Amino acid sequence: MSSVQIREQAYIDGAWTTPSTQKTYQIVNPATGEVLANVADCSADDATLAVEAAHRAFGPWSKKTAKERSVILKKWFDLIMEHQAELARMMTMECGKPINESMGEVVYGASFVEWFAEEAKRVYGDIIPPPKGDRKVMAIKQPIGVSTAITPWNFPLAMITRKCAPALAAGCTAVVKPAEATPLTALALAELGAKAGLPKGVFNVVTASHGKDVGAVLTQHPLVKKVSFTGSTPVGKQLLKQAADTVKKSSMELGGNAPFIVFDDADIDAAISGAIASKYRNTGQTCVCVNRFLVQDGIYDQFAKALADRVSKMTIGNGLEESTEQGPLINQAAINKVTELVDDATSSGANVLTGGPRSDIGSLFYAPTVLTNVTDKMRVFNEEIFGPVAPLFRFKTEEDAIRMANDTPFGLAAYFYTQDMGRIWRVAESLEYGMVGINEGIISTEVAPFGGVKESGLGREGSKYGIDEYVEIKYLCLGGLD
Ligand code: ADP
């Protein structure tokens, strides 16, 4: 088995491509500061070439049978899994994620390719009972055309496959702009896609040190028919406005402010395990990470102590070490944000049970932290922390918990722990969130629809619904049949 190389050029129209500007930019390991690669810094012109290539490839790719596309996608899945360890290492080096989590992300990311290889064959239409006897009424589904994906650094592989696997399965072609910090995994994915037999132009990767210029093309070019974005809410809103000018179908997976509600009747051990998994995964840097723990009065002190005990034992370090549970944050801006939010809380009376900055092991490390005595007047109630800090808010009644949980413009993931069946159903229905974990802290899977409501986004990824984002429904009326 040949190994996956570090690629530094962009991948456009089936070729490793030097950008028109000849410019490159550095990719840096956040754990060590080491420069890993000098990657193509593409311009709007390069993005345009990629969109045009994807447009040329669309006709032949969409005309293949679903089975033919499925066979290639399945091969891509196999190759990703064969290279799991190498891809995981690459990912850990570029984003700092602990290696065990990176190994898990490869499995998770690959699962979308496998799932949609299967779903490709199930894009069914309808034959509808007609309103008059002389006609037949049908609805068929057709691939929408060139799709673009703008993705974040916290899941360098899975956020690409979650968008591009359904696109390619449906018969669309794709242009990806990976996050500036994590292009290496995306380029490795392109290499494996080519080996699997993706024809040139079907899957393109345009790397850039800043999102803006390439992003403008990917959201505004008339040949682009679908835009899919995962990232921050302000950028998502901007891209949605850009896409509006040409009325492009858009999926947005944006920020969250996930509540994790622990009721007095919860199984506390299960709640602690769920809390650790959900809060501290990827060092608190996922969009479904818990942002606010809402803990009922009667169990608050016990929960706080048990959580702090577990958290204080977590191993922090370079993600490449097997024992590491918490890696570095992605950059200095992330450290600054976490520091500001914790300072804001403590200056208004919050207590630090465990955690704090860890500059002794590197400038981008922050120890997993638990804060008690936190109130809804503090910034952590409203702002996405995106770091390893667990603020514990106190509530009295079920109504209070639901009100606090929904008191945010966001609505991505929510979690709650209770043993009461009636409460399970009441609370699940009342939460204004796209996804709810009930007695469960890790909910992402390729078989279920991932996505948010309110300002957390539009559209669903994964599951049988994920492919709908990449097809148009066309109504055919066949008349004159008398
Ligand atoms: P994060 O906080 O996760 O970095 P961002 O929303 O800043 O979230 O970035 C997510 C993705 O959006 C990245 O690929 C980034 O390059 C891209 N991006 C950021 N700003 C823009 C923009 N103005 N236009 C297009 N893409 C952008």
mmCIF file with all atom_site columns, C-alpha atoms and ligand atoms in Angstrom, residues 150-153 177-180 210-212 215-216 229-232 235-236 238-239 242 386, ligand 1:
data_model
loop_
_atom_site.group_PDB
_atom_site.id
_atom_site.type_symbol
_atom_site.label_atom_id
_atom_site.label_alt_id
_atom_site.label_comp_id
_atom_site.label_asym_id
_atom_site.label_entity_id
_atom_site.label_seq_id
_atom_site.pdbx_PDB_ins_code
_atom_site.Cartn_x
_atom_site.Cartn_y
_atom_site.Cartn_z
_atom_site.occupancy
_atom_site.B_iso_or_equiv
_atom_site.pdbx_formal_charge
_atom_site.auth_seq_id
_atom_site.auth_comp_id
_atom_site.auth_asym_id
_atom_site.auth_atom_id
_atom_site.pdbx_PDB_model_num
ATOM   1  C CA  . ILE A 1 150 ? -16.532 25.668 2.631  1.00 0.00 ? 150 ILE A CA  1
ATOM   2  C CA  . THR A 1 151 ? -15.386 23.760 5.673  1.00 0.00 ? 151 THR A CA  1
ATOM   3  C CA  . PRO A 1 152 ? -13.875 24.374 9.136  1.00 0.00 ? 152 PRO A CA  1
ATOM   4  C CA  . TRP A 1 153 ? -10.629 23.150 10.700 1.00 0.00 ? 153 TRP A CA  1
ATOM   5  C CA  . LYS A 1 177 ? -12.337 25.188 0.127  1.00 0.00 ? 177 LYS A CA  1
ATOM   6  C CA  . PRO A 1 178 ? -10.930 23.606 3.271  1.00 0.00 ? 178 PRO A CA  1
ATOM   7  C CA  . ALA A 1 179 ? -10.176 25.749 6.311  1.00 0.00 ? 179 ALA A CA  1
ATOM   8  C CA  . GLU A 1 180 ? -6.931  27.648 5.963  1.00 0.00 ? 180 GLU A CA  1
ATOM   9  C CA  . HIS A 1 210 ? -7.982  33.609 3.577  1.00 0.00 ? 210 HIS A CA  1
ATOM   10 C CA  . GLY A 1 211 ? -11.508 32.517 2.835  1.00 0.00 ? 211 GLY A CA  1
ATOM   11 C CA  . LYS A 1 212 ? -12.802 35.700 1.291  1.00 0.00 ? 212 LYS A CA  1
ATOM   12 C CA  . GLY A 1 215 ? -15.325 32.064 -0.980 1.00 0.00 ? 215 GLY A CA  1
ATOM   13 C CA  . ALA A 1 216 ? -16.773 34.866 -3.111 1.00 0.00 ? 216 ALA A CA  1
ATOM   14 C CA  . PHE A 1 229 ? -20.928 25.803 4.649  1.00 0.00 ? 229 PHE A CA  1
ATOM   15 C CA  . THR A 1 230 ? -19.902 24.748 8.130  1.00 0.00 ? 230 THR A CA  1
ATOM   16 C CA  . GLY A 1 231 ? -18.386 27.400 10.350 1.00 0.00 ? 231 GLY A CA  1
ATOM   17 C CA  . SER A 1 232 ? -19.185 30.452 12.400 1.00 0.00 ? 232 SER A CA  1
ATOM   18 C CA  . VAL A 1 235 ? -19.478 34.068 8.194  1.00 0.00 ? 235 VAL A CA  1
ATOM   19 C CA  . GLY A 1 236 ? -22.460 31.828 7.420  1.00 0.00 ? 236 GLY A CA  1
ATOM   20 C CA  . GLN A 1 238 ? -22.399 36.627 5.010  1.00 0.00 ? 238 GLN A CA  1
ATOM   21 C CA  . LEU A 1 239 ? -22.178 33.637 2.651  1.00 0.00 ? 239 LEU A CA  1
ATOM   22 C CA  . GLN A 1 242 ? -23.695 36.303 -1.188 1.00 0.00 ? 242 GLN A CA  1
ATOM   23 C CA  . PHE A 1 386 ? -15.125 26.681 21.680 1.00 0.00 ? 386 PHE A CA  1
HETATM 24 P P1  . ADP B 2 .   ? -13.988 29.048 12.472 1.00 0.00 ? 1   ADP B P1  1
HETATM 25 O O1  . ADP B 2 .   ? -14.265 29.906 13.640 1.00 0.00 ? 1   ADP B O1  1
HETATM 26 O O2  . ADP B 2 .   ? -14.398 27.624 12.596 1.00 0.00 ? 1   ADP B O2  1
HETATM 27 O O3  . ADP B 2 .   ? -12.629 29.224 11.870 1.00 0.00 ? 1   ADP B O3  1
HETATM 28 P P2  . ADP B 2 .   ? -15.015 30.455 10.183 1.00 0.00 ? 1   ADP B P2  1
HETATM 29 O O4  . ADP B 2 .   ? -16.441 30.692 9.912  1.00 0.00 ? 1   ADP B O4  1
HETATM 30 O O5  . ADP B 2 .   ? -14.133 31.635 10.365 1.00 0.00 ? 1   ADP B O5  1
HETATM 31 O O6  . ADP B 2 .   ? -15.048 29.524 11.451 1.00 0.00 ? 1   ADP B O6  1
HETATM 32 O O7  . ADP B 2 .   ? -14.366 29.548 9.086  1.00 0.00 ? 1   ADP B O7  1
HETATM 33 C C1  . ADP B 2 .   ? -14.977 28.433 8.505  1.00 0.00 ? 1   ADP B C1  1
HETATM 34 C C2  . ADP B 2 .   ? -14.610 28.385 7.048  1.00 0.00 ? 1   ADP B C2  1
HETATM 35 O O8  . ADP B 2 .   ? -15.089 29.577 6.429  1.00 0.00 ? 1   ADP B O8  1
HETATM 36 C C3  . ADP B 2 .   ? -13.121 28.338 6.751  1.00 0.00 ? 1   ADP B C3  1
HETATM 37 O O9  . ADP B 2 .   ? -12.913 27.512 5.620  1.00 0.00 ? 1   ADP B O9  1
HETATM 38 C C4  . ADP B 2 .   ? -12.796 29.773 6.423  1.00 0.00 ? 1   ADP B C4  1
HETATM 39 O O10 . ADP B 2 .   ? -11.686 29.914 5.577  1.00 0.00 ? 1   ADP B O10 1
HETATM 40 C C5  . ADP B 2 .   ? -14.044 30.182 5.689  1.00 0.00 ? 1   ADP B C5  1
HETATM 41 N N1  . ADP B 2 .   ? -14.280 31.623 5.643  1.00 0.00 ? 1   ADP B N1  1
HETATM 42 C C6  . ADP B 2 .   ? -14.063 32.540 6.611  1.00 0.00 ? 1   ADP B C6  1
HETATM 43 N N2  . ADP B 2 .   ? -14.412 33.764 6.185  1.00 0.00 ? 1   ADP B N2  1
HETATM 44 C C7  . ADP B 2 .   ? -14.872 33.630 4.913  1.00 0.00 ? 1   ADP B C7  1
HETATM 45 C C8  . ADP B 2 .   ? -15.416 34.514 3.911  1.00 0.00 ? 1   ADP B C8  1
HETATM 46 N N3  . ADP B 2 .   ? -15.544 35.815 4.140  1.00 0.00 ? 1   ADP B N3  1
HETATM 47 N N4  . ADP B 2 .   ? -15.777 33.973 2.741  1.00 0.00 ? 1   ADP B N4  1
HETATM 48 C C9  . ADP B 2 .   ? -15.680 32.657 2.499  1.00 0.00 ? 1   ADP B C9  1
HETATM 49 N N5  . ADP B 2 .   ? -15.182 31.781 3.378  1.00 0.00 ? 1   ADP B N5  1
HETATM 50 C C10 . ADP B 2 .   ? -14.790 32.240 4.569  1.00 0.00 ? 1   ADP B C10 1
#
